[in-house]
Amino acid sequence: AIKELPDDIPAGSILAERLRMGGLIRCDSPTASSRNIFNPAPEPVQVPVKEEALSPVAQKADELAEITINAADTVKAFEIEPKIAMLSFSNFGSAKYPQSVKVAEAVKLIHKKRPDLMVDGEMQADTAVVTEILENEFPFSYLKGGANVLIFPDLNAGNIAYKLFERLTDATVIGPVLMGMNKPIHVLQRGATVSDIVNMSAIAAVEAAHAK
């Protein structure tokens, strides 16, 4: 069933839980900020939101690791086996700066927490997507055959790449996709088209089915 809800909902995740909804699609507007989805409710309740969902700007290696694991599980819900590249300006320690070391540390954490995942880095973007570079120059890498999931080191890099891809290619861009919650909850950007709404609703439906 599809429900149209008012703008002034205090917390989307709580609402989805209370109304026993499979998921929620929320449109950002001048009168309703997407931040309301995560705002605490006015009274004490059990919030069905995992902590990492509230920290989209990964400042630490463990946060980046959790984001990556959530991304892998989301991809698996669509019956795609994730091959994950953790991106940086460095290739496997070629430029050791705090920004690149954070990514390398996140990879180690993921290998420890989820040894079932094919993930490696830190690596540059062309290394991740050009199989010949990865296989010829870094044959020791856990990643084989090129990546189909790219994890950017921070929100700046991810948003820039997302916007450039949307404007400079003919690909259909769907997102952003929120992850790390007990239920699929997504925010449509201002100016979303009918296609945007249909695509995000389809993603939410798949996630809801996978969560059962």
Coordinates of N, CA and C in Angstrom, one line a residue:
A1 N 0.8 -1.2 0.0 CA 0.0 0.0 0.0 C 0.9 1.2 0.0
I2 N 0.4 2.3 -0.6 CA 1.1 3.6 -0.7 C 0.4 4.6 0.2
K3 N 1.1 5.2 1.1 CA 0.5 6.2 1.9 C 1.2 7.6 1.7
E4 N 0.3 8.6 1.6 CA 0.9 10.0 1.5 C 0.9 10.6 2.9
L5 N 2.0 11.0 3.4 CA 2.2 11.5 4.7 C 2.5 13.0 4.8
P6 N 2.1 13.6 6.0 CA 2.4 15.0 6.1 C 3.9 15.3 6.2
D7 N 4.3 16.6 5.9 CA 5.7 17.0 5.9 C 6.3 17.0 7.3
D8 N 5.5 17.2 8.4 CA 6.0 17.5 9.7 C 6.2 16.2 10.5
I9 N 6.6 15.1 9.9 CA 6.8 13.9 10.6 C 8.1 14.1 11.4
P10 N 8.2 13.6 12.7 CA 9.3 13.9 13.6 C 10.5 13.0 13.2
A11 N 10.3 11.8 12.8 CA 11.4 10.9 12.5 C 10.8 9.8 11.6
G12 N 11.3 9.7 10.4 CA 10.8 8.8 9.4 C 10.9 7.3 9.8
S13 N 12.0 7.0 10.4 CA 12.3 5.6 10.8 C 11.3 5.2 11.9
I14 N 11.0 6.1 12.8 CA 10.0 5.7 13.9 C 8.6 5.6 13.3
L15 N 8.3 6.5 12.4 CA 7.0 6.4 11.7 C 6.8 5.1 11.0
A16 N 7.8 4.7 10.2 CA 7.7 3.5 9.5 C 7.5 2.3 10.4
E17 N 8.2 2.3 11.5 CA 8.1 1.2 12.5 C 6.7 1.2 13.1
R18 N 6.2 2.3 13.5 CA 4.9 2.4 14.2 C 3.7 2.0 13.3
L19 N 3.8 2.4 12.0 CA 2.7 2.1 11.1 C 2.9 0.8 10.4
R20 N 3.9 0.0 10.8 CA 4.2 -1.3 10.2 C 4.4 -1.2 8.7
M21 N 5.0 -0.2 8.2 CA 5.3 0.0 6.8 C 6.5 -0.8 6.4
G22 N 6.6 -1.3 5.2 CA 7.8 -1.9 4.7 C 8.9 -1.0 4.4
G23 N 8.6 0.3 4.1 CA 9.6 1.3 3.9 C 9.0 2.6 3.8
L24 N 9.8 3.6 3.5 CA 9.3 5.0 3.4 C 10.1 5.8 2.4
I25 N 9.4 6.5 1.5 CA 10.0 7.4 0.6 C 9.6 8.8 1.0
R26 N 10.6 9.7 1.2 CA 10.4 11.0 1.7 C 10.9 12.1 0.7
C27 N 10.2 13.1 0.4 CA 10.6 14.1 -0.5 C 11.1 15.3 0.3
D28 N 12.4 15.7 0.0 CA 12.9 16.9 0.6 C 12.2 18.1 0.0
S29 N 11.9 19.1 0.9 CA 11.2 20.3 0.4 C 11.6 21.5 1.3
P30 N 11.2 22.7 0.8 CA 11.5 23.9 1.7 C 10.9 23.9 3.0
T31 N 9.8 23.1 3.2 CA 9.2 23.1 4.5 C 9.5 21.8 5.3
A32 N 10.2 20.9 4.7 CA 10.5 19.6 5.3 C 11.9 19.2 5.0
S33 N 12.8 19.3 5.9 CA 14.2 18.9 5.6 C 14.3 17.4 5.8
S34 N 15.2 16.8 5.0 CA 15.5 15.4 5.1 C 16.1 15.1 6.5
R35 N 16.7 16.0 7.2 CA 17.2 15.8 8.5 C 16.2 15.4 9.5
N36 N 14.9 15.7 9.2 CA 13.8 15.3 10.1 C 13.7 13.8 10.2
I37 N 14.2 13.1 9.2 CA 14.1 11.6 9.2 C 14.9 11.1 10.4
F38 N 16.0 11.8 10.7 CA 16.9 11.3 11.8 C 16.7 12.0 13.1
N39 N 15.9 13.1 13.1 CA 15.7 13.8 14.3 C 15.1 13.0 15.4
P40 N 15.5 13.1 16.7 CA 14.9 12.4 17.8 C 13.5 12.7 17.9
A41 N 12.7 11.8 18.3 CA 11.3 12.0 18.6 C 11.1 12.8 19.9
P42 N 9.9 13.4 20.0 CA 9.7 14.3 21.2 C 9.5 13.5 22.5
E43 N 9.2 12.1 22.4 CA 9.1 11.3 23.6 C 9.9 10.1 23.4
P44 N 10.3 9.4 24.5 CA 11.2 8.3 24.5 C 10.5 7.1 23.7
V45 N 11.2 6.6 22.7 CA 10.8 5.4 22.0 C 12.0 4.7 21.5
Q46 N 11.8 3.4 21.2 CA 12.9 2.6 20.6 C 13.1 3.0 19.1
V47 N 14.2 3.5 18.7 CA 14.4 4.0 17.3 C 15.0 2.9 16.5
P48 N 14.4 2.4 15.5 CA 14.9 1.3 14.7 C 16.0 1.8 13.6
V49 N 17.0 2.6 14.1 CA 18.0 3.1 13.2 C 19.3 2.7 13.8
K50 N 20.2 2.1 13.0 CA 21.5 1.8 13.4 C 22.4 3.1 13.5
E51 N 23.4 3.1 14.3 CA 24.1 4.3 14.6 C 24.8 4.8 13.3
E52 N 25.4 3.9 12.5 CA 26.1 4.4 11.3 C 25.3 5.1 10.3
A53 N 24.0 4.9 10.4 CA 23.1 5.7 9.4 C 23.1 7.2 9.7
L54 N 23.5 7.5 11.0 CA 23.5 8.9 11.3 C 24.8 9.6 11.1
S55 N 25.8 8.8 10.6 CA 27.1 9.4 10.3 C 27.6 9.2 8.9
P56 N 26.9 9.8 7.9 CA 27.2 9.6 6.5 C 28.6 10.2 6.1
V57 N 29.1 11.1 6.9 CA 30.4 11.7 6.6 C 31.5 10.9 7.4
A58 N 32.1 10.0 6.8 CA 33.0 9.1 7.5 C 34.3 9.8 7.9
Q59 N 34.5 10.0 9.2 CA 35.7 10.7 9.6 C 36.7 9.7 10.1
K60 N 36.3 8.4 10.5 CA 37.2 7.4 11.0 C 37.2 6.2 10.2
A61 N 38.2 5.4 10.3 CA 38.3 4.1 9.6 C 37.1 3.2 9.9
D62 N 36.7 3.1 11.1 CA 35.6 2.2 11.5 C 34.3 2.6 10.9
E63 N 34.1 3.9 10.8 CA 32.9 4.4 10.1 C 32.9 4.1 8.7
L64 N 34.0 4.3 8.0 CA 34.1 3.9 6.6 C 33.9 2.4 6.4
A65 N 34.4 1.6 7.3 CA 34.3 0.2 7.2 C 32.8 -0.2 7.3
E66 N 32.1 0.4 8.2 CA 30.6 0.1 8.4 C 29.8 0.6 7.1
I67 N 30.2 1.7 6.6 CA 29.5 2.2 5.4 C 29.7 1.2 4.2
T68 N 30.9 0.7 4.1 CA 31.3 -0.3 3.1 C 30.5 -1.6 3.2
I69 N 30.4 -2.1 4.4 CA 29.7 -3.3 4.7 C 28.2 -3.1 4.4
N70 N 27.6 -2.0 4.8 CA 26.2 -1.7 4.4 C 26.0 -1.7 2.9
A71 N 27.0 -1.1 2.2 CA 26.9 -1.0 0.7 C 26.9 -2.4 0.1
A72 N 27.8 -3.2 0.7 CA 27.9 -4.6 0.2 C 26.6 -5.4 0.4
D73 N 26.0 -5.2 1.5 CA 24.8 -5.9 1.8 C 23.6 -5.4 0.9
T74 N 23.6 -4.1 0.7 CA 22.6 -3.5 -0.2 C 22.7 -4.1 -1.6
V75 N 24.0 -4.2 -2.1 CA 24.2 -4.7 -3.5 C 23.8 -6.2 -3.5
K76 N 24.1 -6.9 -2.5 CA 23.7 -8.4 -2.4 C 22.2 -8.5 -2.5
A77 N 21.4 -7.6 -2.0 CA 19.9 -7.7 -2.0 C 19.4 -7.7 -3.4
F78 N 20.2 -7.2 -4.4 CA 19.8 -7.2 -5.8 C 20.5 -8.3 -6.6
E79 N 20.9 -9.3 -5.8 CA 21.5 -10.6 -6.3 C 22.7 -10.2 -7.2
I80 N 23.5 -9.3 -6.8 CA 24.8 -8.9 -7.4 C 25.9 -9.2 -6.4
E81 N 26.9 -9.9 -6.8 CA 28.0 -10.2 -5.9 C 29.0 -9.0 -5.9
P82 N 29.1 -8.3 -4.8 CA 29.9 -7.1 -4.7 C 31.4 -7.4 -4.8
K83 N 32.1 -6.6 -5.7 CA 33.5 -6.6 -5.8 C 33.9 -5.1 -5.5
I84 N 34.5 -4.9 -4.3 CA 34.5 -3.6 -3.7 C 35.9 -3.0 -3.8
A85 N 36.0 -1.8 -4.3 CA 37.3 -1.0 -4.3 C 37.1 0.2 -3.4
M86 N 38.1 0.3 -2.4 CA 38.1 1.4 -1.5 C 39.0 2.5 -2.1
L87 N 38.5 3.6 -2.5 CA 39.2 4.6 -3.4 C 40.0 5.6 -2.5
S88 N 41.1 6.0 -3.2 CA 41.9 7.1 -2.6 C 42.8 7.7 -3.7
F89 N 43.7 8.6 -3.3 CA 44.7 9.1 -4.3 C 45.9 8.2 -4.3
S90 N 45.9 7.2 -3.5 CA 47.1 6.3 -3.3 C 46.8 4.9 -3.7
N91 N 47.8 4.2 -4.1 CA 47.7 2.8 -4.5 C 48.4 1.9 -3.5
F92 N 47.7 1.3 -2.6 CA 48.3 0.3 -1.6 C 49.5 0.8 -0.9
G93 N 49.4 2.0 -0.4 CA 50.5 2.6 0.4 C 51.5 3.4 -0.4
S94 N 51.2 3.8 -1.6 CA 52.2 4.5 -2.4 C 52.3 6.0 -2.0
A95 N 51.3 6.5 -1.3 CA 51.3 7.8 -0.8 C 50.7 7.8 0.6
K96 N 51.5 7.8 1.6 CA 51.0 7.6 3.0 C 50.7 8.9 3.7
Y97 N 49.5 9.3 3.6 CA 49.0 10.5 4.3 C 47.8 10.0 5.2
P98 N 47.4 10.8 6.1 CA 46.3 10.4 7.0 C 45.0 10.0 6.2
Q99 N 44.7 10.7 5.1 CA 43.5 10.4 4.3 C 43.6 9.0 3.7
S100 N 44.7 8.7 3.2 CA 44.9 7.4 2.5 C 45.0 6.2 3.6
V101 N 45.7 6.5 4.7 CA 45.9 5.5 5.7 C 44.6 5.2 6.3
K102 N 43.7 6.1 6.4 CA 42.3 5.8 7.0 C 41.6 4.8 6.1
V103 N 41.7 4.9 4.8 CA 41.1 4.0 3.9 C 41.7 2.6 4.0
A104 N 43.1 2.5 4.1 CA 43.8 1.3 4.3 C 43.4 0.6 5.6
E105 N 43.2 1.3 6.6 CA 42.8 0.8 7.9 C 41.4 0.3 7.8
A106 N 40.5 1.0 7.1 CA 39.1 0.5 6.9 C 39.1 -0.9 6.2
V107 N 40.0 -1.0 5.2 CA 40.0 -2.3 4.5 C 40.4 -3.4 5.5
K108 N 41.4 -3.2 6.3 CA 41.8 -4.2 7.3 C 40.6 -4.6 8.3
L109 N 39.9 -3.6 8.7 CA 38.7 -3.8 9.6 C 37.7 -4.7 8.8
I110 N 37.4 -4.4 7.6 CA 36.4 -5.2 6.8 C 36.9 -6.6 6.6
H111 N 38.2 -6.8 6.3 CA 38.7 -8.2 6.2 C 38.5 -9.0 7.5
K112 N 38.6 -8.3 8.6 CA 38.4 -8.9 9.9 C 37.0 -9.2 10.2
K113 N 36.1 -8.2 10.0 CA 34.7 -8.4 10.3 C 33.9 -9.2 9.3
R114 N 34.3 -9.0 8.0 CA 33.5 -9.7 6.9 C 34.5 -10.4 5.9
P115 N 35.1 -11.4 6.3 CA 36.1 -12.1 5.4 C 35.4 -12.7 4.1
D116 N 34.1 -12.7 4.1 CA 33.3 -13.2 3.0 C 33.3 -12.2 1.8
L117 N 33.6 -10.9 2.1 CA 33.5 -9.9 1.1 C 34.8 -9.8 0.3
M118 N 34.7 -9.5 -1.0 CA 35.8 -9.2 -1.9 C 36.0 -7.7 -1.9
V119 N 37.0 -7.3 -1.1 CA 37.2 -5.9 -1.0 C 38.7 -5.6 -0.8
D120 N 39.2 -4.5 -1.4 CA 40.6 -4.2 -1.3 C 40.8 -2.7 -1.5
G121 N 42.0 -2.2 -1.1 CA 42.4 -0.8 -1.2 C 43.4 -0.5 -0.2
E122 N 43.9 0.7 -0.1 CA 43.3 1.8 -0.8 C 43.9 1.8 -2.3
M123 N 43.1 2.3 -3.2 CA 43.5 2.3 -4.6 C 42.9 3.5 -5.3
Q124 N 43.6 3.9 -6.4 CA 43.1 5.0 -7.2 C 41.9 4.5 -8.1
A125 N 41.1 5.4 -8.6 CA 39.9 5.0 -9.3 C 40.2 4.2 -10.6
D126 N 41.2 4.6 -11.4 CA 41.5 3.9 -12.6 C 42.0 2.5 -12.3
T127 N 42.7 2.3 -11.2 CA 43.2 1.0 -10.7 C 41.9 0.1 -10.5
A128 N 40.9 0.7 -9.9 CA 39.7 -0.1 -9.5 C 38.9 -0.5 -10.7
V129 N 38.9 0.3 -11.8 CA 38.0 -0.1 -12.9 C 38.6 -0.6 -14.1
V130 N 40.0 -0.5 -14.2 CA 40.7 -1.0 -15.4 C 41.4 -2.3 -14.9
T131 N 40.8 -3.4 -15.4 CA 41.3 -4.7 -14.9 C 42.8 -4.9 -15.2
E132 N 43.3 -4.4 -16.3 CA 44.7 -4.6 -16.7 C 45.6 -4.0 -15.7
I133 N 45.3 -2.8 -15.2 CA 46.1 -2.1 -14.2 C 46.2 -2.9 -12.9
L134 N 45.1 -3.3 -12.5 CA 45.0 -4.0 -11.2 C 45.8 -5.4 -11.3
E135 N 45.5 -6.1 -12.4 CA 46.2 -7.4 -12.5 C 47.6 -7.4 -12.8
N136 N 48.1 -6.4 -13.6 CA 49.5 -6.3 -14.0 C 50.4 -5.6 -13.0
E137 N 49.8 -4.6 -12.3 CA 50.7 -3.8 -11.4 C 50.5 -4.2 -9.9
F138 N 49.3 -4.8 -9.6 CA 49.0 -5.2 -8.3 C 48.4 -6.6 -8.2
P139 N 49.1 -7.6 -8.7 CA 48.6 -8.9 -8.7 C 48.3 -9.5 -7.4
F140 N 48.8 -8.9 -6.3 CA 48.6 -9.4 -5.0 C 47.2 -9.0 -4.4
S141 N 46.5 -8.2 -5.2 CA 45.2 -7.6 -4.7 C 44.2 -8.7 -4.5
Y142 N 43.4 -8.6 -3.4 CA 42.2 -9.5 -3.2 C 41.2 -9.3 -4.3
L143 N 41.1 -8.1 -4.9 CA 40.1 -7.8 -5.9 C 40.5 -8.3 -7.2
K144 N 39.6 -9.1 -7.8 CA 39.8 -9.8 -9.1 C 38.8 -9.4 -10.1
G145 N 39.2 -9.0 -11.3 CA 38.2 -8.8 -12.4 C 37.7 -7.3 -12.4
G146 N 38.2 -6.5 -11.6 CA 37.7 -5.1 -11.6 C 36.5 -4.9 -10.6
A147 N 36.3 -3.7 -10.1 CA 35.3 -3.5 -9.1 C 34.0 -3.1 -9.7
N148 N 32.9 -3.5 -9.0 CA 31.6 -3.1 -9.4 C 30.9 -2.3 -8.3
V149 N 31.7 -2.1 -7.2 CA 31.2 -1.2 -6.1 C 32.4 -0.3 -5.8
L150 N 32.3 1.0 -5.8 CA 33.3 2.0 -5.5 C 33.0 2.7 -4.2
I151 N 33.8 2.7 -3.3 CA 33.6 3.3 -2.0 C 34.6 4.6 -2.0
F152 N 34.0 5.7 -1.9 CA 34.8 7.0 -1.9 C 35.2 7.3 -0.4
P153 N 36.3 7.9 -0.3 CA 36.9 8.1 1.1 C 36.1 9.1 2.0
D154 N 35.3 9.9 1.4 CA 34.5 10.9 2.2 C 33.3 11.4 1.3
L155 N 32.4 12.1 2.0 CA 31.2 12.6 1.3 C 31.5 13.6 0.2
N156 N 32.6 14.4 0.4 CA 33.0 15.3 -0.7 C 33.2 14.6 -2.0
A157 N 34.1 13.6 -1.9 CA 34.5 12.9 -3.1 C 33.3 12.2 -3.8
G158 N 32.5 11.5 -2.9 CA 31.4 10.8 -3.4 C 30.3 11.6 -4.1
N159 N 30.0 12.8 -3.5 CA 29.0 13.7 -4.0 C 29.5 14.3 -5.3
I160 N 30.8 14.7 -5.4 CA 31.3 15.3 -6.6 C 31.2 14.3 -7.8
A161 N 31.7 13.0 -7.5 CA 31.7 12.0 -8.6 C 30.3 11.7 -9.0
Y162 N 29.3 11.6 -8.1 CA 27.9 11.3 -8.4 C 27.3 12.4 -9.3
K163 N 27.6 13.7 -8.9 CA 27.0 14.8 -9.7 C 27.7 14.8 -11.1
L164 N 29.0 14.6 -11.2 CA 29.6 14.6 -12.5 C 29.1 13.5 -13.4
F165 N 29.0 12.3 -12.8 CA 28.5 11.2 -13.5 C 27.1 11.4 -14.1
E166 N 26.2 12.1 -13.3 CA 24.9 12.4 -13.7 C 24.8 13.4 -14.8
R167 N 25.7 14.4 -14.8 CA 25.6 15.4 -15.8 C 26.5 15.2 -17.1
L168 N 27.5 14.4 -17.0 CA 28.4 14.2 -18.1 C 28.3 12.9 -18.8
T169 N 27.4 12.0 -18.4 CA 27.2 10.7 -19.0 C 25.7 10.5 -19.4
D170 N 25.4 9.5 -20.1 CA 24.0 9.2 -20.5 C 23.4 8.2 -19.5
A171 N 24.1 7.8 -18.5 CA 23.7 6.8 -17.5 C 22.5 7.3 -16.7
T172 N 21.6 6.4 -16.3 CA 20.6 6.7 -15.4 C 21.1 6.7 -13.9
V173 N 21.1 7.8 -13.2 CA 21.6 7.9 -11.9 C 20.4 7.8 -10.9
I174 N 20.5 6.8 -10.0 CA 19.5 6.6 -9.0 C 20.1 6.8 -7.6
G175 N 19.5 7.7 -6.8 CA 20.0 7.9 -5.5 C 19.8 9.3 -5.0
P176 N 20.3 9.7 -3.9 CA 21.1 8.8 -3.0 C 20.3 7.7 -2.3
V177 N 20.9 6.6 -2.0 CA 20.3 5.5 -1.4 C 20.8 5.4 0.1
L178 N 19.9 5.6 1.0 CA 20.3 5.5 2.4 C 20.4 4.1 2.9
M179 N 21.4 3.8 3.7 CA 21.7 2.5 4.2 C 21.9 2.5 5.7
G180 N 21.9 1.3 6.3 CA 22.2 1.1 7.7 C 21.0 1.2 8.6
M181 N 19.8 1.1 8.0 CA 18.6 1.1 8.8 C 17.9 -0.2 8.9
N182 N 17.0 -0.4 9.8 CA 16.2 -1.6 9.9 C 15.2 -1.7 8.8
K183 N 14.7 -0.6 8.3 CA 13.8 -0.5 7.2 C 14.3 0.4 6.1
P184 N 13.9 0.1 4.9 CA 14.3 1.0 3.8 C 13.6 2.4 3.8
I185 N 14.4 3.4 4.0 CA 13.9 4.8 4.1 C 14.8 5.6 3.2
H186 N 14.2 6.3 2.2 CA 15.0 7.1 1.2 C 14.4 8.5 1.1
V187 N 15.3 9.4 0.7 CA 14.9 10.8 0.5 C 15.0 11.2 -0.9
L188 N 13.9 11.7 -1.5 CA 14.0 12.2 -2.9 C 14.5 13.6 -2.8
Q189 N 15.4 13.9 -3.8 CA 15.9 15.3 -3.8 C 14.9 16.2 -4.4
R190 N 15.0 17.5 -4.1 CA 14.1 18.5 -4.7 C 14.1 18.5 -6.2
G191 N 13.0 18.6 -6.8 CA 12.9 18.5 -8.3 C 12.9 17.1 -8.8
A192 N 12.7 16.1 -8.0 CA 12.6 14.7 -8.4 C 11.6 14.5 -9.4
T193 N 11.9 13.7 -10.5 CA 10.9 13.4 -11.5 C 10.1 12.2 -11.2
V194 N 9.1 11.9 -12.0 CA 8.3 10.7 -11.8 C 9.2 9.5 -11.9
S195 N 10.2 9.5 -12.8 CA 11.1 8.3 -12.9 C 11.9 8.2 -11.6
D196 N 12.4 9.3 -11.1 CA 13.1 9.2 -9.8 C 12.3 8.5 -8.7
I197 N 11.0 8.9 -8.6 CA 10.1 8.4 -7.6 C 9.9 6.9 -7.8
V198 N 9.7 6.5 -9.1 CA 9.5 5.1 -9.4 C 10.7 4.3 -9.1
N199 N 11.9 4.8 -9.5 CA 13.1 4.0 -9.3 C 13.4 3.9 -7.8
M200 N 13.3 4.9 -7.0 CA 13.5 4.8 -5.6 C 12.5 3.9 -4.9
S201 N 11.3 3.9 -5.3 CA 10.3 3.1 -4.8 C 10.6 1.6 -5.1
A202 N 11.1 1.3 -6.3 CA 11.5 0.0 -6.6 C 12.6 -0.5 -5.8
I203 N 13.6 0.4 -5.5 CA 14.7 0.0 -4.6 C 14.2 -0.3 -3.2
A204 N 13.3 0.5 -2.7 CA 12.8 0.3 -1.4 C 12.0 -1.0 -1.3
A205 N 11.3 -1.3 -2.4 CA 10.5 -2.6 -2.4 C 11.4 -3.8 -2.4
V206 N 12.5 -3.8 -3.1 CA 13.5 -4.9 -3.1 C 14.1 -5.0 -1.8
E207 N 14.5 -3.9 -1.2 CA 15.1 -3.9 0.2 C 14.2 -4.5 1.2
A208 N 12.9 -4.1 1.1 CA 11.9 -4.5 2.1 C 11.7 -6.0 2.0
A209 N 11.6 -6.5 0.7 CA 11.5 -8.0 0.5 C 12.7 -8.8 1.0
H210 N 13.8 -8.2 0.8 CA 15.1 -8.9 1.2 C 15.2 -8.9 2.7
A211 N 14.6 -7.9 3.4 CA 14.7 -7.9 4.8 C 13.8 -8.8 5.5
K212 N 12.8 -9.4 4.8 CA 11.8 -10.3 5.5 C 12.4 -11.6 5.8

